Short mmCIF file of C-alpha atoms in Angstrom, two decimals:
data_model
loop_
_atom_site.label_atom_id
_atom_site.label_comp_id
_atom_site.label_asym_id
_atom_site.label_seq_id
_atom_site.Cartn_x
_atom_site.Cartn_y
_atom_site.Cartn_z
CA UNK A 154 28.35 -37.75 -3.09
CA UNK A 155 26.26 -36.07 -0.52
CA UNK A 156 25.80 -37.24 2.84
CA UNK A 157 22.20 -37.13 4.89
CA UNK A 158 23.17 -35.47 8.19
CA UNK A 159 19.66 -35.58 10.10
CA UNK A 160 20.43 -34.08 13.22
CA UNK A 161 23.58 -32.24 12.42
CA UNK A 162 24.73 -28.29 13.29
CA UNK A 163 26.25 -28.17 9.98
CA UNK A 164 26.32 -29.35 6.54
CA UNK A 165 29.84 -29.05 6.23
CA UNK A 166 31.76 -32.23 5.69
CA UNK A 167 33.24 -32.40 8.75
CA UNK A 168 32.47 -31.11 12.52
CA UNK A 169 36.25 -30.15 12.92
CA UNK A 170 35.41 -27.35 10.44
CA UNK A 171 32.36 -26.35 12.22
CA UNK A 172 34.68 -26.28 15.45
CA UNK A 173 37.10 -24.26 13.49
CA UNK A 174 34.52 -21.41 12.57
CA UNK A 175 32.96 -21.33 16.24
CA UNK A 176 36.56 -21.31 17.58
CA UNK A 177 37.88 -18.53 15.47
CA UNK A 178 34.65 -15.94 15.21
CA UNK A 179 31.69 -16.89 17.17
CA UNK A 180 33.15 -17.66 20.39
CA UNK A 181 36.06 -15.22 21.47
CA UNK A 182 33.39 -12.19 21.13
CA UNK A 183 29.99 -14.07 22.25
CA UNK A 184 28.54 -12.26 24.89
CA UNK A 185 28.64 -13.81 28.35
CA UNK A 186 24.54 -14.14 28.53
CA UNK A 187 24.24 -15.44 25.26
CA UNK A 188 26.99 -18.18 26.00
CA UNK A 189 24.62 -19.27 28.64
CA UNK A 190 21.74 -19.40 27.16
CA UNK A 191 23.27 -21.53 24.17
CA UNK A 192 24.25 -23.86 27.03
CA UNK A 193 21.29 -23.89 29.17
CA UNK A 194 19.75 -25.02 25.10
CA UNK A 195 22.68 -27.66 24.66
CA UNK A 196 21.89 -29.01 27.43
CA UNK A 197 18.25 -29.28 27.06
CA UNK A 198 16.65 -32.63 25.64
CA UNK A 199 15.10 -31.10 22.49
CA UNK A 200 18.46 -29.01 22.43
CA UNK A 201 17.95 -30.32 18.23
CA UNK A 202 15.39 -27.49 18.55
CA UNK A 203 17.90 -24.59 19.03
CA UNK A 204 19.53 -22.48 16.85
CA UNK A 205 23.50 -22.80 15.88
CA UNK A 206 25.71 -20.56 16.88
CA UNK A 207 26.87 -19.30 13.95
CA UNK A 208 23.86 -18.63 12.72
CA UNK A 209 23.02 -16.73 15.11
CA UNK A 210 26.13 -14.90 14.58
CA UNK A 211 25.59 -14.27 10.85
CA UNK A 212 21.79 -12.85 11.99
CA UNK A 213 23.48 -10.21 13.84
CA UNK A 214 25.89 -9.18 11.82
CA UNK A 215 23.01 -8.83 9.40
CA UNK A 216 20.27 -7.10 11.22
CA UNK A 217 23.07 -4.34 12.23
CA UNK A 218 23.64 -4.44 8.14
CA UNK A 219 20.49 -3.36 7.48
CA UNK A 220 19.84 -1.39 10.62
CA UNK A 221 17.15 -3.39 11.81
CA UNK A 222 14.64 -1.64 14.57
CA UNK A 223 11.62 -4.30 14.78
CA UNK A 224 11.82 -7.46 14.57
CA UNK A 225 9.54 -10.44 14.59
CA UNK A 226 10.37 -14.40 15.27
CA UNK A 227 8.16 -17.44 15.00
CA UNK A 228 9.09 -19.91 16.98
CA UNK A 229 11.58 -19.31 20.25
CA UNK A 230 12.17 -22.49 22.28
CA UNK A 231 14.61 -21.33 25.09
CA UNK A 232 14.67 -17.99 23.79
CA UNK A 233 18.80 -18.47 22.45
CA UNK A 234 18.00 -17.14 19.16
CA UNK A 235 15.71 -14.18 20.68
CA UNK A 236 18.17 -12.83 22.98
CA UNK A 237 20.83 -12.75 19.85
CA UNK A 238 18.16 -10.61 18.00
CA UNK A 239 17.76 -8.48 20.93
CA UNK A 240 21.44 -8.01 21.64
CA UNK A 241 21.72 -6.95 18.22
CA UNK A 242 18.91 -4.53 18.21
CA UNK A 243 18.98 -0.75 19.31
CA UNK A 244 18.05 -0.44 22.55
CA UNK A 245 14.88 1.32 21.29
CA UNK A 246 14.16 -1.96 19.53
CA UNK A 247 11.50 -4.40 19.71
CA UNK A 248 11.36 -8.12 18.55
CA UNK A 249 7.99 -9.52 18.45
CA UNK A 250 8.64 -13.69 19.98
CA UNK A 251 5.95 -16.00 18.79
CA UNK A 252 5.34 -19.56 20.58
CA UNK A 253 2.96 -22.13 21.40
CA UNK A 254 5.03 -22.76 24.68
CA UNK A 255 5.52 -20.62 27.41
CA UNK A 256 7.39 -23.20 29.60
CA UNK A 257 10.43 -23.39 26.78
CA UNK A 258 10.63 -19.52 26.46
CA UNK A 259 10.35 -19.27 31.10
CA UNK A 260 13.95 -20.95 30.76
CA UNK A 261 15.57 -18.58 29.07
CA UNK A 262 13.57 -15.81 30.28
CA UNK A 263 15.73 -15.18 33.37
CA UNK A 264 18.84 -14.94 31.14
CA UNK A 265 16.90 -12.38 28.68
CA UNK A 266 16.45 -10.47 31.60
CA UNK A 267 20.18 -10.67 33.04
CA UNK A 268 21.34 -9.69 29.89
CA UNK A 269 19.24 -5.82 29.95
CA UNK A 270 17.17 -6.76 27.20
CA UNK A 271 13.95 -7.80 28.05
CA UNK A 272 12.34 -4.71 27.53
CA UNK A 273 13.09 -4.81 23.81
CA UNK A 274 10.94 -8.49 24.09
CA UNK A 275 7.46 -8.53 23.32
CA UNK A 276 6.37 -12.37 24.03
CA UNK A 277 3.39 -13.58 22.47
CA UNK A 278 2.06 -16.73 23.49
CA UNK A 279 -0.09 -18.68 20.88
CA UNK A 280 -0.44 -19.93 17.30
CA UNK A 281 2.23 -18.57 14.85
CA UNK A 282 -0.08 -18.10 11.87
CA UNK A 283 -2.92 -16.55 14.41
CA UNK A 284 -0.36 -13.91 16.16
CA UNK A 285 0.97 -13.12 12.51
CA UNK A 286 -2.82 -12.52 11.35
CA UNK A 287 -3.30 -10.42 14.16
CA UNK A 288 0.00 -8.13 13.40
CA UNK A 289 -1.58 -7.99 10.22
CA UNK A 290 -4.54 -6.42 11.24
CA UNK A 291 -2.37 -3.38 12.68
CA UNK A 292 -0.39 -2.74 9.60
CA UNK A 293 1.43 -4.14 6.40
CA UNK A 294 5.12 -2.99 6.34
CA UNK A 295 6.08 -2.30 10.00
CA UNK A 296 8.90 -4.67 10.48
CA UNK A 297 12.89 -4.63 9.43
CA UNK A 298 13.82 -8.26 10.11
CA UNK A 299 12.09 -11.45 10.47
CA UNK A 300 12.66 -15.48 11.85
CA UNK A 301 10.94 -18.33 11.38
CA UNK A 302 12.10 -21.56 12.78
CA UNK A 303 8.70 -23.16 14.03
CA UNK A 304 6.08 -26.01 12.10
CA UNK A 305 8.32 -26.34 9.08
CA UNK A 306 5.34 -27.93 7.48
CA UNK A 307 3.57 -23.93 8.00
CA UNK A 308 6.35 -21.99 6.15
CA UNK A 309 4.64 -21.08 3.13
CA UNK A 310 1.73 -19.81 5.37
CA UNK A 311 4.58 -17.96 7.63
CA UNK A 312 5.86 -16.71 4.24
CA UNK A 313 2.86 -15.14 2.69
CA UNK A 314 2.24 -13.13 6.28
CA UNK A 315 5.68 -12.04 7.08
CA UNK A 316 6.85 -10.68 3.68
CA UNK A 317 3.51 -8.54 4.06
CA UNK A 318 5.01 -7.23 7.56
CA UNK A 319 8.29 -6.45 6.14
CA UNK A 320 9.00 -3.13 5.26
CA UNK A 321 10.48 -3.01 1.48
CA UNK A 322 14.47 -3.98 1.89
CA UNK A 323 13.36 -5.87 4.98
CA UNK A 324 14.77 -9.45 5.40
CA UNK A 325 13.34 -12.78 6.23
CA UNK A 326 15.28 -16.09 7.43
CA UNK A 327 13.60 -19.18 7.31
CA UNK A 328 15.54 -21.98 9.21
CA UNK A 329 16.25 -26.22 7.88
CA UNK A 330 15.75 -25.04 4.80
CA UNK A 331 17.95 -27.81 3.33
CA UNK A 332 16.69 -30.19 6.06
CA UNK A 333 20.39 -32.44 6.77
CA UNK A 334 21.02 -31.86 2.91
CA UNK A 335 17.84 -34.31 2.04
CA UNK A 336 16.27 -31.76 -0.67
CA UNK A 337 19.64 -32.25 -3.02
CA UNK A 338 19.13 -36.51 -2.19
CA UNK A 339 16.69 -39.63 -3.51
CA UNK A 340 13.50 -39.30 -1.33
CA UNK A 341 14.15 -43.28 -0.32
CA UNK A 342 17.90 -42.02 0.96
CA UNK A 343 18.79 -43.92 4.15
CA UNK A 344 18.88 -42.97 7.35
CA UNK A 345 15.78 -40.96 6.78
CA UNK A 346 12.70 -41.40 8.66
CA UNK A 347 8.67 -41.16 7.45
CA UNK A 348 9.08 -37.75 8.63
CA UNK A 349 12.01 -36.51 6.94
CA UNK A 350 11.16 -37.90 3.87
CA UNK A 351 7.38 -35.58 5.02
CA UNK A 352 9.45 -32.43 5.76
CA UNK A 353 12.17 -32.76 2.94
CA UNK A 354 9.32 -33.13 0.27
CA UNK A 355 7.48 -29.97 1.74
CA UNK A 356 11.13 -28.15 1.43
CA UNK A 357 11.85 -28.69 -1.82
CA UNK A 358 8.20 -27.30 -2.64
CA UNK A 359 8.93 -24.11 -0.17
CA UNK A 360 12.36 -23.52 -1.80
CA UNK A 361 10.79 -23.72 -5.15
CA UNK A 362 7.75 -21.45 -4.46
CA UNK A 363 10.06 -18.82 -2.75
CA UNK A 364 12.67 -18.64 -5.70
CA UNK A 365 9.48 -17.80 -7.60
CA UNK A 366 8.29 -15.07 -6.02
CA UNK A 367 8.75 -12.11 -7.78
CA UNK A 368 8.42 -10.32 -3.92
CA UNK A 369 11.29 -10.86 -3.05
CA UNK A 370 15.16 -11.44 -3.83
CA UNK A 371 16.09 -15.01 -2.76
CA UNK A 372 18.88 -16.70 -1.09
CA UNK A 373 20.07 -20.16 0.13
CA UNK A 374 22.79 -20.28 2.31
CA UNK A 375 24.32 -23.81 3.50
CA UNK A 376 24.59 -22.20 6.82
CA UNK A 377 23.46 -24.70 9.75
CA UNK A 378 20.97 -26.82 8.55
CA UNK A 379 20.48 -24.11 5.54
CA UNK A 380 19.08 -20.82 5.67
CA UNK A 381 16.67 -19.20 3.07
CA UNK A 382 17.07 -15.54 3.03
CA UNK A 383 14.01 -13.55 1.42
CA UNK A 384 14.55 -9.49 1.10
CA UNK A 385 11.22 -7.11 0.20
CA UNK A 386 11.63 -6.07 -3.22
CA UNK A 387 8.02 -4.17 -3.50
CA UNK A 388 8.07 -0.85 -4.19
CA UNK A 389 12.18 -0.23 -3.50
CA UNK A 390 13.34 2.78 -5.34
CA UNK A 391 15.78 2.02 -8.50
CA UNK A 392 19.81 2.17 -7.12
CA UNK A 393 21.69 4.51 -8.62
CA UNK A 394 25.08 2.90 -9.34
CA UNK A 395 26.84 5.40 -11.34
CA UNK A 396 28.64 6.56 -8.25
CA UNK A 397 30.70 2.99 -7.71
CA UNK A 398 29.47 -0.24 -5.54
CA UNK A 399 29.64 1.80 -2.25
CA UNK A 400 27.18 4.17 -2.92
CA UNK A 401 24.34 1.17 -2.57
CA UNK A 402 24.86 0.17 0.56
CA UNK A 403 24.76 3.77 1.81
CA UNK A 404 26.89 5.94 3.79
CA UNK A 405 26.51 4.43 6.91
CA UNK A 406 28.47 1.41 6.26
CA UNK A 407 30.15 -0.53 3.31
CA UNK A 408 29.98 -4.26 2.73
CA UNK A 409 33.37 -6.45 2.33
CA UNK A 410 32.78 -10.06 0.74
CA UNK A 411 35.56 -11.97 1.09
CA UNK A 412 33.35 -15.54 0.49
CA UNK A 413 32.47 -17.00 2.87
CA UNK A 414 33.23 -14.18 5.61
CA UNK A 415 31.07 -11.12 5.58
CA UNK A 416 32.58 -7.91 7.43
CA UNK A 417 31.04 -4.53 8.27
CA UNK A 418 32.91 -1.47 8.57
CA UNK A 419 31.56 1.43 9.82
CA UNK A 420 31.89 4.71 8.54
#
């Protein structure tokens, strides 16, 4: 039977296995400014805000997948999951950061900064679904990769503006989409409060609506608290498989899926 995790970094059954995966992958490579921003967010008292680690890992393994350029993310807090997009960006890259706080983003700022990024980091203070309306208004299309983790209870408004800013092939990550594994429980299941039972219900209805959308090509990952993965479909050109699995993914790189790791090899 499932177990409500409110709260949790994982829905895995067990933390030891969480520690295992951080242990073995995430930590022995993590770059030196991004281990202290995660702890400067750790350490924080609305640290449940943050990002997990390897999430943040899988993100950048993806955007250099798809050979993400611009980037756009709705909702920042300390900035942990920004600098991870920025890291894994070109250093031509931009990443568009959307908040209603500019105190949470000022603490991680300095680290940004350390870490020779912050030029790539284009900081917009406001409203998410105002500062996505106004990207609108320059252009459908523009960006490779895109993050929300903000008002859960806004994601099918973030939804309908960011898979218009995606380019066709470009991704989309919404964050909590299982919401501590609630969506797959009874509404009444304990340890829930008024809100969860608020957010969970609104989840199930986002998940739904998403898997419908003939837009895009859905995904949802038990990563974290769950990730739903949306890529453009609009417009992409038919692939031509008669020349074997690799040719799809391109010459650039080839894909090895060896569930649940994901490698990238370069050519």
């Amino acid at each position: 039977m499932a177990t409500y995790r409110p709260g949790s970094n994982t829905l895995l059954k067990s933390d030891s296995i969480l520690e295992y995966v951080l242990d073995t992958t995430v930590y022995p490579r993590e770059h030196e400014r991004l281990r202290e921003l995660r702890l400067i967010t750790q350490n924080h008292p609305k640290s449940f805000m943050g990002s997990s680690p390897d999430q943040m890992q899988f993100f950048s393994v993806l955007l250099k997948m798809i050979g993400a350029r611009n980037a756009v993310e709705v909702g920042v807090f300390t900035g942990y999951s920004l600098l991870a997009t920025a890291l894994a960006l070109p250093d031509d890259g931009k990443v568009v950061a959307i908040d209603v706080s500019r105190e949470y983003y000022e603490l991680g700022r300095p680290v940004i900064e350390d870490a020779g990024v912050a030029h790539k980091v284009d900081f917009r203070h406001g409203d998410g679904l105002a500062v996505l309306d106004q990207l609108l208004a320059g252009g459908e299309g523009k960006f490779d990769f895109a993050y929300a983790d903000a008002d859960k209870e806004q994601y099918r408004g973030y939804h309908e503006r960011l898979v218009r800013l995606l380019r066709v092939g470009g991704v989309v990550a919404y964050d909590n989409t299982l919401w501590g594994g609630s969506v797959a429980m009874p509404r009444d299941t304990p340890g829930s409060s008024a809100y969860d039972r608020v957010v969970r219900d609104y989840m199930v209805g986002f998940n739904a609506m998403v898997a419908a959308d003939d837009r895009v090509e859905a995904c949802l990952l038990p990563v974290a608290d769950g990730v739903t993965l949306c890529r453009r479909l609009n417009g992409r050109a038919p692939i031509d498989r008669s020349a074997g699995p690799a040719a799809a993914l391109g010459t650039t790189y080839a894909l090895v899926l060896i569930h649940p790791c994901i490698c990238m090899l370069s050519a």
